[in-house]
Amino acid sequence: MDVKYKSDGWILVMLSLMAALVLFFVSDDSYAHDFFNKADSAWFFMCGKAWMNGLNPYVDFADSKGPLLWLIYGAGYLIRPRDFTGVFWLSCVCYAVILFESFRTAELLTDDRRTAFLSAVAMLLFLFFPVLHNEVRCEDFASLFVAISVYQASCLTLGRRGHPIRRWMVMGVCLGAVVMMKYSIAPLPLLAMVVAGSTRLRHRTLRGRAVLAALAGMALVVVPFLAYFWAKGSLGCLIQEYVVNTMRITPVGIKPYYLTALMPLMVVPVALLSRRMPLPATKKTGLAFVGGVVVLTIVSNLWIHDLRHLEYGDFFTQDNVGRQEFHDYEYVISQVRKPRIVSMGGYMGLGTSCEALPACRYWARQSGATEEMIASQVKCCRSMEADFVIVHTDLPEMMAEMRRIGYHEMDRATQWYPFVLYSKRQLSLPPVDYHVSDLDVLLKR
């Protein structure tokens, strides 16, 4: 065995480099991608930015996700306020830890560090399976805690390493973190706890201590958030928006990207299979395997999500009409410092470069939005609290309402960017020769 495989530090560095390389091409938050054509990540970034700028979560702005996710995106905003690359670096750290936890789990199951390392590399094919993964979302950051739970449960199940009660506490922390991000993912760390408990907790006293340790770990994450919102007088709003309203408006069904959070579990069958069908054993074949997995992960994602859709993709080599229209709107919005925005029919990151903020609690229309939420948006616009309103062309009645209220229509929508921008004030349109090049996107100028 190569001596380098004896060092956890070397393993972590190699897996971190691979995660960063793959995410550079795959993640919509990276330097290789534009603000244009974003979805969930832009939405979460707006919420994190609003929190960092002093707005009150679930009172001044709301969404169906938990406060820990907004805290992560808020940290990304503090790193880079006017683009998504701060979030990109946080996701690199997230996936480096996921891969390292996968390595540690595989090592337990195979008793061979080289095989465990190559098993962790193979996990890239599952973590970034292109049909399921097309943007870094809540499920990606939740996967970190699922991967940690899988490793801790594997240690408990196999009776390896460390004090078991501490492992139960760590799994409780993971459960609490997932609950504070997206509670529908909570069954995954719970599943790891059930598997570990069913194999190791045969004595009643030990079961009681394990449950208490897990609850204590969960409390370490959940209680500070509850205390914060209680102190702010918005604990009821947290419960109403994050729990009650999410249950009311979330469509029934499973979207493909939901399965992203399941992918850390795949390390178990990958490791067990590698024991029967050993991965490349020599240094040369091992390097070829690693390179092949990395290239296949990148190329498959780019082909499915970008290269097949040149007309609306956001990769920096895709200079298209939709991207130009988006930046024309950014040009207009940037004339107002920290403007307030309402988005009707979708939010794709508009206003990021000028640090736009939500104009009201339901600043962006969610899927399944209630009449109350829609009325709140309209009321905000009628009182002219929003500097800008973005309306999807599927809502012609709202377009007419914006004109009636007195908002100025700044431009017409295009086929590939079906939104119309309305401004409270008449502002300058971009010059005829205004253009955002591929190099501008890559360098984030």
C-alpha positions as a Markdown table, in Angstrom:
| # | Residue | x | y | z |
|---|---|---|---|---|
| 1 | Met | 0.0 | 0.0 | 0.0 |
| 2 | Asp | 1.3 | 3.5 | -0.9 |
| 3 | Val | 2.5 | 5.2 | 2.3 |
| 4 | Lys | 0.4 | 8.3 | 1.4 |
| 5 | Tyr | -2.7 | 6.4 | 2.1 |
| 6 | Lys | -1.7 | 6.2 | 5.7 |
| 7 | Ser | -2.3 | 9.9 | 6.1 |
| 8 | Asp | -5.8 | 11.2 | 6.7 |
| 9 | Gly | -4.5 | 14.7 | 5.9 |
| 10 | Trp | -3.4 | 13.6 | 2.4 |
| 11 | Ile | -6.7 | 11.8 | 1.8 |
| 12 | Leu | -8.7 | 15.0 | 2.9 |
| 13 | Val | -6.6 | 17.2 | 0.7 |
| 14 | Met | -7.0 | 15.0 | -2.4 |
| 15 | Leu | -10.8 | 14.7 | -1.9 |
| 16 | Ser | -11.1 | 18.4 | -1.3 |
| 17 | Leu | -9.3 | 19.2 | -4.6 |
| 18 | Met | -11.6 | 16.8 | -6.4 |
| 19 | Ala | -14.7 | 18.3 | -4.9 |
| 20 | Ala | -13.6 | 21.8 | -5.8 |
| 21 | Leu | -12.7 | 20.8 | -9.4 |
| 22 | Val | -16.0 | 19.1 | -9.9 |
| 23 | Leu | -18.0 | 21.9 | -8.3 |
| 24 | Phe | -16.2 | 24.5 | -10.4 |
| 25 | Phe | -17.9 | 23.1 | -13.5 |
| 26 | Val | -21.0 | 21.6 | -11.9 |
| 27 | Ser | -22.2 | 24.1 | -9.4 |
| 28 | Asp | -24.2 | 27.1 | -10.6 |
| 29 | Asp | -22.6 | 29.1 | -7.8 |
| 30 | Ser | -19.0 | 28.8 | -9.2 |
| 31 | Tyr | -16.9 | 31.2 | -11.2 |
| 32 | Ala | -17.8 | 29.2 | -14.3 |
| 33 | His | -21.5 | 30.1 | -14.1 |
| 34 | Asp | -23.5 | 33.3 | -14.4 |
| 35 | Phe | -26.1 | 34.9 | -12.1 |
| 36 | Phe | -28.5 | 34.1 | -14.9 |
| 37 | Asn | -30.8 | 31.0 | -14.9 |
| 38 | Lys | -30.5 | 30.3 | -11.1 |
| 39 | Ala | -33.4 | 29.0 | -8.9 |
| 40 | Asp | -33.3 | 27.8 | -5.4 |
| 41 | Ser | -29.7 | 28.9 | -4.7 |
| 42 | Ala | -30.6 | 32.5 | -5.6 |
| 43 | Trp | -33.7 | 32.4 | -3.4 |
| 44 | Phe | -31.7 | 31.1 | -0.4 |
| 45 | Phe | -29.0 | 33.7 | -1.0 |
| 46 | Met | -31.6 | 36.5 | -0.9 |
| 47 | Cys | -32.9 | 35.2 | 2.4 |
| 48 | Gly | -29.4 | 34.9 | 3.9 |
| 49 | Lys | -28.5 | 38.3 | 2.6 |
| 50 | Ala | -31.6 | 39.8 | 4.1 |
| 51 | Trp | -30.8 | 38.3 | 7.5 |
| 52 | Met | -27.3 | 39.6 | 7.4 |
| 53 | Asn | -28.6 | 43.1 | 6.6 |
| 54 | Gly | -30.8 | 43.2 | 9.7 |
| 55 | Leu | -34.2 | 42.0 | 8.4 |
| 56 | Asn | -36.2 | 39.7 | 10.7 |
| 57 | Pro | -36.5 | 36.1 | 9.4 |
| 58 | Tyr | -40.1 | 34.9 | 8.9 |
| 59 | Val | -41.4 | 38.5 | 9.6 |
| 60 | Asp | -39.7 | 40.7 | 7.0 |
| 61 | Phe | -39.1 | 37.8 | 4.6 |
| 62 | Ala | -40.1 | 34.1 | 4.5 |
| 63 | Asp | -39.6 | 30.9 | 2.6 |
| 64 | Ser | -40.3 | 27.2 | 3.3 |
| 65 | Lys | -36.8 | 26.4 | 4.5 |
| 66 | Gly | -35.2 | 26.5 | 8.0 |
| 67 | Pro | -33.0 | 29.2 | 9.5 |
| 68 | Leu | -29.8 | 27.1 | 9.4 |
| 69 | Leu | -29.9 | 27.1 | 5.6 |
| 70 | Trp | -30.3 | 30.9 | 5.6 |
| 71 | Leu | -27.3 | 31.2 | 8.0 |
| 72 | Ile | -25.2 | 29.2 | 5.6 |
| 73 | Tyr | -26.1 | 31.4 | 2.6 |
| 74 | Gly | -25.7 | 34.5 | 4.8 |
| 75 | Ala | -22.2 | 33.4 | 5.5 |
| 76 | Gly | -21.7 | 33.0 | 1.7 |
| 77 | Tyr | -23.0 | 36.5 | 1.3 |
| 78 | Leu | -20.5 | 37.9 | 3.8 |
| 79 | Ile | -17.7 | 36.2 | 2.0 |
| 80 | Arg | -18.8 | 37.6 | -1.4 |
| 81 | Pro | -21.8 | 40.0 | -1.2 |
| 82 | Arg | -22.3 | 40.5 | -5.0 |
| 83 | Asp | -22.1 | 37.0 | -6.4 |
| 84 | Phe | -22.5 | 33.4 | -5.4 |
| 85 | Thr | -18.9 | 32.4 | -5.2 |
| 86 | Gly | -18.9 | 32.7 | -1.4 |
| 87 | Val | -21.6 | 30.0 | -1.3 |
| 88 | Phe | -19.5 | 28.1 | -3.9 |
| 89 | Trp | -16.5 | 27.9 | -1.5 |
| 90 | Leu | -18.8 | 26.8 | 1.4 |
| 91 | Ser | -20.2 | 24.0 | -0.8 |
| 92 | Cys | -16.6 | 23.0 | -1.6 |
| 93 | Val | -16.0 | 22.6 | 2.1 |
| 94 | Cys | -19.3 | 20.7 | 2.5 |
| 95 | Tyr | -18.5 | 18.2 | -0.3 |
| 96 | Ala | -14.9 | 17.7 | 0.9 |
| 97 | Val | -16.3 | 16.6 | 4.3 |
| 98 | Ile | -19.0 | 14.4 | 2.6 |
| 99 | Leu | -16.3 | 12.6 | 0.6 |
| 100 | Phe | -14.0 | 12.3 | 3.6 |
| 101 | Glu | -16.8 | 10.9 | 5.7 |
| 102 | Ser | -17.6 | 8.5 | 2.9 |
| 103 | Phe | -13.9 | 7.4 | 2.9 |
| 104 | Arg | -14.0 | 6.8 | 6.6 |
| 105 | Thr | -17.2 | 4.8 | 6.3 |
| 106 | Ala | -15.8 | 2.7 | 3.4 |
| 107 | Glu | -12.6 | 2.1 | 5.4 |
| 108 | Leu | -14.7 | 0.6 | 8.2 |
| 109 | Leu | -16.5 | -1.7 | 5.7 |
| 110 | Thr | -13.5 | -2.8 | 3.7 |
| 111 | Asp | -10.5 | -2.7 | 6.1 |
| 112 | Asp | -8.4 | -1.3 | 3.2 |
| 113 | Arg | -7.5 | 2.4 | 2.9 |
| 114 | Arg | -6.8 | 2.3 | -0.8 |
| 115 | Thr | -10.1 | 0.7 | -1.6 |
| 116 | Ala | -11.8 | 3.1 | 0.8 |
| 117 | Phe | -10.2 | 6.1 | -1.0 |
| 118 | Leu | -11.3 | 4.8 | -4.4 |
| 119 | Ser | -14.8 | 4.1 | -3.1 |
| 120 | Ala | -15.0 | 7.7 | -1.8 |
| 121 | Val | -13.9 | 8.9 | -5.3 |
| 122 | Ala | -16.6 | 6.7 | -6.9 |
| 123 | Met | -19.2 | 8.5 | -4.7 |
| 124 | Leu | -18.8 | 11.6 | -7.0 |
| 125 | Leu | -20.9 | 9.7 | -9.6 |
| 126 | Phe | -23.7 | 9.4 | -7.1 |
| 127 | Leu | -23.5 | 12.7 | -5.4 |
| 128 | Phe | -23.5 | 14.5 | -8.8 |
| 129 | Phe | -25.7 | 12.2 | -10.8 |
| 130 | Pro | -26.7 | 14.6 | -13.5 |
| 131 | Val | -30.4 | 13.6 | -13.8 |
| 132 | Leu | -30.9 | 14.3 | -10.1 |
| 133 | His | -28.4 | 17.1 | -9.5 |
| 134 | Asn | -28.6 | 20.3 | -11.5 |
| 135 | Glu | -27.9 | 23.0 | -8.8 |
| 136 | Val | -26.5 | 23.2 | -5.3 |
| 137 | Arg | -29.6 | 23.3 | -3.1 |
| 138 | Cys | -30.7 | 22.7 | 0.5 |
| 139 | Glu | -30.4 | 18.9 | -0.1 |
| 140 | Asp | -26.6 | 19.3 | -0.8 |
| 141 | Phe | -25.9 | 21.0 | 2.5 |
| 142 | Ala | -28.2 | 18.5 | 4.3 |
| 143 | Ser | -26.2 | 15.7 | 2.7 |
| 144 | Leu | -23.2 | 16.7 | 4.9 |
| 145 | Phe | -25.1 | 15.7 | 8.0 |
| 146 | Val | -26.5 | 12.6 | 6.4 |
| 147 | Ala | -22.9 | 11.5 | 5.6 |
| 148 | Ile | -21.7 | 12.2 | 9.1 |
| 149 | Ser | -24.6 | 10.2 | 10.5 |
| 150 | Val | -23.8 | 7.2 | 8.2 |
| 151 | Tyr | -20.3 | 7.1 | 9.4 |
| 152 | Gln | -21.2 | 7.4 | 13.1 |
| 153 | Ala | -23.9 | 4.7 | 12.7 |
| 154 | Ser | -21.3 | 2.5 | 10.9 |
| 155 | Cys | -18.9 | 2.9 | 13.9 |
| 156 | Leu | -21.6 | 2.0 | 16.3 |
| 157 | Thr | -22.9 | -1.0 | 14.3 |
| 158 | Leu | -19.4 | -2.4 | 13.9 |
| 159 | Gly | -18.3 | -1.5 | 17.5 |
| 160 | Arg | -15.4 | 0.5 | 16.3 |
| 161 | Arg | -13.5 | 3.5 | 17.7 |
| 162 | Gly | -14.5 | 6.1 | 20.2 |
| 163 | His | -17.0 | 6.4 | 23.0 |
| 164 | Pro | -20.5 | 5.3 | 21.8 |
| 165 | Ile | -22.4 | 7.9 | 23.8 |
| 166 | Arg | -20.4 | 10.7 | 22.0 |
| 167 | Arg | -21.4 | 9.2 | 18.7 |
| 168 | Trp | -25.0 | 9.3 | 19.6 |
| 169 | Met | -24.6 | 12.9 | 20.5 |
| 170 | Val | -23.0 | 13.7 | 17.2 |
| 171 | Met | -25.9 | 12.0 | 15.4 |
| 172 | Gly | -28.3 | 14.1 | 17.5 |
| 173 | Val | -26.4 | 17.2 | 16.3 |
| 174 | Cys | -26.8 | 16.0 | 12.7 |
| 175 | Leu | -30.5 | 15.4 | 13.2 |
| 176 | Gly | -31.0 | 18.9 | 14.7 |
| 177 | Ala | -29.1 | 20.5 | 11.9 |
| 178 | Val | -31.3 | 18.8 | 9.2 |
| 179 | Val | -34.4 | 19.8 | 11.1 |
| 180 | Met | -33.3 | 23.4 | 11.1 |
| 181 | Met | -32.7 | 23.2 | 7.3 |
| 182 | Lys | -35.5 | 21.1 | 5.9 |
| 183 | Tyr | -37.4 | 18.9 | 8.3 |
| 184 | Ser | -38.6 | 16.5 | 5.5 |
| 185 | Ile | -35.0 | 15.2 | 5.3 |
| 186 | Ala | -34.9 | 14.3 | 9.0 |
| 187 | Pro | -35.9 | 10.6 | 8.3 |
| 188 | Leu | -32.4 | 10.0 | 6.8 |
| 189 | Pro | -30.3 | 10.7 | 9.9 |
| 190 | Leu | -33.1 | 9.0 | 11.9 |
| 191 | Leu | -32.7 | 5.9 | 9.7 |
| 192 | Ala | -29.0 | 5.8 | 10.6 |
| 193 | Met | -29.8 | 6.1 | 14.3 |
| 194 | Val | -32.4 | 3.3 | 14.0 |
| 195 | Val | -29.9 | 1.0 | 12.2 |
| 196 | Ala | -27.3 | 1.6 | 14.9 |
| 197 | Gly | -29.8 | 1.2 | 17.7 |
| 198 | Ser | -31.2 | -2.0 | 16.4 |
| 199 | Thr | -27.8 | -3.7 | 16.3 |
| 200 | Arg | -26.1 | -2.3 | 19.4 |
| 201 | Leu | -28.7 | -1.2 | 22.0 |
| 202 | Arg | -29.8 | -4.4 | 23.7 |
| 203 | His | -29.7 | -3.1 | 27.3 |
| 204 | Arg | -32.4 | -0.8 | 28.6 |
| 205 | Thr | -29.9 | 1.4 | 30.4 |
| 206 | Leu | -27.8 | 1.8 | 27.4 |
| 207 | Arg | -30.8 | 2.7 | 25.3 |
| 208 | Gly | -31.8 | 5.4 | 27.7 |
| 209 | Arg | -28.3 | 6.9 | 27.7 |
| 210 | Ala | -28.2 | 6.8 | 23.9 |
| 211 | Val | -31.6 | 8.5 | 23.6 |
| 212 | Leu | -30.6 | 11.2 | 26.1 |
| 213 | Ala | -27.3 | 11.8 | 24.3 |
| 214 | Ala | -29.0 | 12.1 | 20.9 |
| 215 | Leu | -31.6 | 14.5 | 22.4 |
| 216 | Ala | -28.8 | 16.6 | 23.9 |
| 217 | Gly | -27.0 | 16.8 | 20.6 |
| 218 | Met | -30.2 | 17.8 | 18.8 |
| 219 | Ala | -30.8 | 20.5 | 21.5 |
| 220 | Leu | -27.3 | 21.9 | 20.9 |
| 221 | Val | -28.5 | 23.0 | 17.4 |
| 222 | Val | -32.2 | 23.6 | 17.8 |
| 223 | Val | -32.4 | 25.4 | 21.2 |
| 224 | Pro | -30.1 | 28.4 | 20.2 |
| 225 | Phe | -32.4 | 29.0 | 17.1 |
| 226 | Leu | -35.5 | 28.8 | 19.2 |
| 227 | Ala | -34.0 | 31.1 | 21.8 |
| 228 | Tyr | -33.1 | 33.6 | 19.1 |
| 229 | Phe | -36.5 | 33.8 | 17.6 |
| 230 | Trp | -38.1 | 33.9 | 21.1 |
| 231 | Ala | -35.9 | 36.8 | 22.0 |
| 232 | Lys | -36.9 | 38.5 | 18.7 |
| 233 | Gly | -40.6 | 37.9 | 19.4 |
| 234 | Ser | -40.9 | 35.9 | 16.2 |
| 235 | Leu | -41.0 | 32.3 | 17.4 |
| 236 | Gly | -44.7 | 32.0 | 16.4 |
| 237 | Cys | -43.8 | 33.3 | 12.9 |
| 238 | Leu | -41.0 | 30.7 | 12.6 |
| 239 | Ile | -43.5 | 27.9 | 13.4 |
| 240 | Gln | -46.2 | 29.4 | 11.1 |
| 241 | Glu | -44.0 | 29.9 | 8.1 |
| 242 | Tyr | -41.5 | 27.1 | 8.4 |
| 243 | Val | -43.8 | 24.4 | 9.7 |
| 244 | Val | -47.5 | 25.2 | 9.1 |
| 245 | Asn | -47.3 | 27.1 | 5.8 |
| 246 | Thr | -44.8 | 24.7 | 4.4 |
| 247 | Met | -47.1 | 21.8 | 5.0 |
| 248 | Arg | -50.0 | 23.8 | 3.4 |
| 249 | Ile | -48.3 | 25.0 | 0.2 |
| 250 | Thr | -45.6 | 22.3 | -0.6 |
| 251 | Pro | -46.8 | 20.3 | -3.6 |
| 252 | Val | -47.3 | 16.5 | -3.0 |
| 253 | Gly | -44.7 | 14.4 | -4.8 |
| 254 | Ile | -41.0 | 13.8 | -5.1 |
| 255 | Lys | -38.8 | 16.0 | -7.4 |
| 256 | Pro | -35.6 | 14.4 | -8.7 |
| 257 | Tyr | -33.3 | 16.6 | -6.8 |
| 258 | Tyr | -34.9 | 15.5 | -3.5 |
| 259 | Leu | -33.0 | 12.3 | -4.0 |
| 260 | Thr | -29.7 | 14.2 | -3.7 |
| 261 | Ala | -29.9 | 13.9 | 0.1 |
| 262 | Leu | -30.1 | 10.1 | -0.2 |
| 263 | Met | -26.8 | 9.8 | -2.1 |
| 264 | Pro | -24.4 | 9.7 | 0.9 |
| 265 | Leu | -26.1 | 6.3 | 1.8 |
| 266 | Met | -24.7 | 4.8 | -1.4 |
| 267 | Val | -21.3 | 4.5 | 0.2 |
| 268 | Val | -22.4 | 1.4 | 1.9 |
| 269 | Pro | -23.3 | -0.7 | -1.2 |
| 270 | Val | -20.3 | 0.8 | -3.0 |
| 271 | Ala | -17.9 | -0.2 | -0.3 |
| 272 | Leu | -19.4 | -3.7 | 0.2 |
| 273 | Leu | -19.4 | -4.3 | -3.6 |
| 274 | Ser | -15.7 | -3.2 | -3.8 |
| 275 | Arg | -14.9 | -6.1 | -1.4 |
| 276 | Arg | -16.2 | -8.6 | -3.9 |
| 277 | Met | -15.1 | -6.7 | -7.0 |
| 278 | Pro | -11.8 | -4.9 | -6.0 |
| 279 | Leu | -11.2 | -1.5 | -7.4 |
| 280 | Pro | -7.9 | -0.8 | -9.3 |
| 281 | Ala | -5.0 | -2.0 | -7.1 |
| 282 | Thr | -1.9 | -0.5 | -8.8 |
| 283 | Lys | -0.9 | 3.2 | -8.7 |
| 284 | Lys | -1.3 | 3.6 | -12.5 |
| 285 | Thr | -4.8 | 2.0 | -12.7 |
| 286 | Gly | -5.8 | 3.9 | -9.5 |
| 287 | Leu | -4.9 | 7.2 | -11.0 |
| 288 | Ala | -6.8 | 6.3 | -14.2 |
| 289 | Phe | -9.8 | 5.4 | -12.2 |
| 290 | Val | -9.8 | 8.7 | -10.3 |
| 291 | Gly | -9.3 | 10.7 | -13.4 |
| 292 | Gly | -12.0 | 8.8 | -15.2 |
| 293 | Val | -14.6 | 9.3 | -12.4 |
| 294 | Val | -13.8 | 13.1 | -12.2 |
| 295 | Val | -14.0 | 13.6 | -16.0 |
| 296 | Leu | -17.1 | 11.5 | -16.3 |
| 297 | Thr | -18.8 | 13.4 | -13.5 |
| 298 | Ile | -18.0 | 16.8 | -15.0 |
| 299 | Val | -18.8 | 16.0 | -18.7 |
| 300 | Ser | -22.1 | 14.2 | -17.9 |
| 301 | Asn | -23.3 | 17.2 | -15.9 |
| 302 | Leu | -22.2 | 19.8 | -18.5 |
| 303 | Trp | -23.7 | 17.8 | -21.3 |
| 304 | Ile | -27.1 | 17.3 | -19.7 |
| 305 | His | -27.5 | 20.6 | -18.0 |
| 306 | Asp | -25.5 | 23.1 | -20.2 |
| 307 | Leu | -24.1 | 21.9 | -23.5 |
| 308 | Arg | -27.4 | 20.4 | -24.6 |
| 309 | His | -29.2 | 23.6 | -23.9 |
| 310 | Leu | -27.2 | 26.4 | -25.4 |
| 311 | Glu | -30.3 | 28.5 | -25.9 |
| 312 | Tyr | -30.8 | 29.0 | -22.1 |
| 313 | Gly | -27.8 | 27.5 | -20.3 |
| 314 | Asp | -25.7 | 29.6 | -17.9 |
| 315 | Phe | -22.2 | 28.2 | -18.4 |
| 316 | Phe | -19.8 | 31.0 | -19.2 |
| 317 | Thr | -19.4 | 29.8 | -22.8 |
| 318 | Gln | -23.1 | 30.3 | -23.5 |
| 319 | Asp | -23.5 | 33.9 | -24.5 |
| 320 | Asn | -27.2 | 34.0 | -25.3 |
| 321 | Val | -30.2 | 36.3 | -25.6 |
| 322 | Gly | -31.6 | 35.3 | -22.2 |
| 323 | Arg | -28.4 | 36.1 | -20.4 |
| 324 | Gln | -28.1 | 39.5 | -22.0 |
| 325 | Glu | -31.7 | 40.4 | -21.1 |
| 326 | Phe | -30.9 | 39.4 | -17.5 |
| 327 | His | -27.9 | 41.7 | -17.3 |
| 328 | Asp | -29.9 | 44.5 | -19.0 |
| 329 | Tyr | -32.2 | 44.3 | -16.0 |
| 330 | Glu | -29.3 | 44.1 | -13.6 |
| 331 | Tyr | -28.0 | 47.4 | -15.2 |
| 332 | Val | -31.3 | 49.1 | -14.5 |
| 333 | Ile | -31.6 | 47.8 | -10.9 |
| 334 | Ser | -28.0 | 48.8 | -10.1 |
| 335 | Gln | -29.0 | 52.4 | -10.4 |
| 336 | Val | -30.7 | 52.1 | -7.0 |
| 337 | Arg | -28.7 | 51.3 | -3.9 |
| 338 | Lys | -29.9 | 48.2 | -2.0 |
| 339 | Pro | -33.3 | 48.3 | -3.7 |
| 340 | Arg | -36.4 | 46.4 | -2.4 |
| 341 | Ile | -37.7 | 43.7 | -4.8 |
| 342 | Val | -40.9 | 41.7 | -5.2 |
| 343 | Ser | -40.9 | 38.8 | -7.6 |
| 344 | Met | -44.1 | 37.4 | -9.1 |
| 345 | Gly | -43.8 | 34.0 | -10.7 |
| 346 | Gly | -40.2 | 33.0 | -9.9 |
| 347 | Tyr | -37.0 | 34.4 | -8.7 |
| 348 | Met | -33.7 | 33.9 | -10.6 |
| 349 | Gly | -31.2 | 36.0 | -8.8 |
| 350 | Leu | -32.0 | 39.4 | -10.2 |
| 351 | Gly | -30.5 | 42.2 | -8.1 |
| 352 | Thr | -27.6 | 40.1 | -6.7 |
| 353 | Ser | -25.0 | 42.5 | -8.0 |
| 354 | Cys | -26.6 | 45.5 | -6.4 |
| 355 | Glu | -27.5 | 43.7 | -3.1 |
| 356 | Ala | -31.2 | 43.9 | -3.5 |
| 357 | Leu | -33.4 | 43.0 | -0.5 |
| 358 | Pro | -37.0 | 41.7 | -0.1 |
| 359 | Ala | -39.7 | 44.3 | -0.1 |
| 360 | Cys | -42.1 | 42.3 | 2.0 |
| 361 | Arg | -42.5 | 38.9 | 3.8 |
| 362 | Tyr | -43.8 | 37.0 | 0.7 |
| 363 | Trp | -41.3 | 38.9 | -1.6 |
| 364 | Ala | -41.2 | 35.9 | -4.0 |
| 365 | Arg | -44.1 | 33.8 | -5.0 |
| 366 | Gln | -43.7 | 30.2 | -3.9 |
| 367 | Ser | -45.2 | 27.1 | -5.5 |
| 368 | Gly | -48.7 | 26.7 | -4.1 |
| 369 | Ala | -48.8 | 30.2 | -2.7 |
| 370 | Thr | -52.0 | 31.0 | -0.8 |
| 371 | Glu | -54.3 | 33.9 | -1.7 |
| 372 | Glu | -53.0 | 35.6 | 1.5 |
| 373 | Met | -49.5 | 35.5 | 0.2 |
| 374 | Ile | -50.4 | 36.8 | -3.2 |
| 375 | Ala | -52.5 | 39.6 | -1.7 |
| 376 | Ser | -49.5 | 40.6 | 0.5 |
| 377 | Gln | -47.4 | 41.0 | -2.6 |
| 378 | Val | -50.0 | 43.1 | -4.4 |
| 379 | Lys | -50.5 | 45.3 | -1.2 |
| 380 | Cys | -46.7 | 45.9 | -1.1 |
| 381 | Cys | -46.7 | 47.0 | -4.7 |
| 382 | Arg | -49.8 | 49.2 | -4.4 |
| 383 | Ser | -48.2 | 51.1 | -1.5 |
| 384 | Met | -45.1 | 51.5 | -3.7 |
| 385 | Glu | -42.8 | 49.9 | -1.1 |
| 386 | Ala | -41.1 | 47.9 | -3.8 |
| 387 | Asp | -38.5 | 49.6 | -6.0 |
| 388 | Phe | -38.7 | 46.9 | -8.5 |
| 389 | Val | -41.3 | 44.2 | -9.4 |
| 390 | Ile | -40.4 | 41.2 | -11.6 |
| 391 | Val | -43.5 | 39.6 | -13.2 |
| 392 | His | -43.6 | 36.4 | -15.2 |
| 393 | Thr | -45.3 | 36.7 | -18.5 |
| 394 | Asp | -47.7 | 33.9 | -17.5 |
| 395 | Leu | -49.4 | 36.5 | -15.2 |
| 396 | Pro | -50.8 | 39.1 | -17.7 |
| 397 | Glu | -53.3 | 40.4 | -15.0 |
| 398 | Met | -50.4 | 41.3 | -12.7 |
| 399 | Met | -48.6 | 43.0 | -15.6 |
| 400 | Ala | -51.7 | 45.1 | -16.2 |
| 401 | Glu | -51.9 | 45.8 | -12.4 |
| 402 | Met | -48.3 | 47.1 | -12.3 |
| 403 | Arg | -49.0 | 49.5 | -15.1 |
| 404 | Arg | -52.2 | 50.7 | -13.4 |
| 405 | Ile | -50.5 | 51.2 | -10.1 |
| 406 | Gly | -47.9 | 53.4 | -11.8 |
| 407 | Tyr | -44.8 | 51.2 | -12.2 |
| 408 | His | -42.7 | 51.9 | -15.3 |
| 409 | Glu | -42.2 | 48.9 | -17.6 |
| 410 | Met | -38.4 | 48.9 | -18.3 |
| 411 | Asp | -38.2 | 46.4 | -21.1 |
| 412 | Arg | -40.0 | 43.6 | -22.9 |
| 413 | Ala | -39.5 | 40.0 | -22.0 |
| 414 | Thr | -37.7 | 37.6 | -24.4 |
| 415 | Gln | -38.5 | 34.0 | -25.3 |
| 416 | Trp | -35.7 | 32.7 | -23.1 |
| 417 | Tyr | -36.1 | 35.1 | -20.2 |
| 418 | Pro | -39.9 | 35.4 | -19.7 |
| 419 | Phe | -40.0 | 38.1 | -17.1 |
| 420 | Val | -40.8 | 41.8 | -17.3 |
| 421 | Leu | -39.1 | 44.3 | -15.0 |
| 422 | Tyr | -41.2 | 47.2 | -13.5 |
| 423 | Ser | -39.5 | 50.1 | -11.7 |
| 424 | Lys | -41.0 | 52.6 | -9.3 |
| 425 | Arg | -39.0 | 55.3 | -11.0 |
| 426 | Gln | -38.1 | 55.9 | -14.6 |
| 427 | Leu | -34.5 | 54.8 | -14.9 |
| 428 | Ser | -31.9 | 54.7 | -17.7 |
| 429 | Leu | -31.9 | 51.7 | -20.0 |
| 430 | Pro | -28.5 | 50.2 | -20.9 |
| 431 | Pro | -26.7 | 51.6 | -23.9 |
| 432 | Val | -27.1 | 49.8 | -27.2 |
| 433 | Asp | -23.5 | 48.5 | -27.1 |
| 434 | Tyr | -23.9 | 47.2 | -23.5 |
| 435 | His | -22.8 | 43.6 | -23.4 |
| 436 | Val | -21.7 | 41.1 | -20.8 |
| 437 | Ser | -19.0 | 38.8 | -22.3 |
| 438 | Asp | -18.0 | 35.3 | -21.3 |
| 439 | Leu | -14.8 | 36.7 | -19.8 |
| 440 | Asp | -16.9 | 39.1 | -17.6 |
| 441 | Val | -18.9 | 36.1 | -16.3 |
| 442 | Leu | -15.7 | 34.1 | -15.6 |
| 443 | Leu | -13.9 | 36.9 | -13.8 |
| 444 | Lys | -17.1 | 38.1 | -12.1 |
| 445 | Arg | -16.6 | 41.7 | -13.2 |
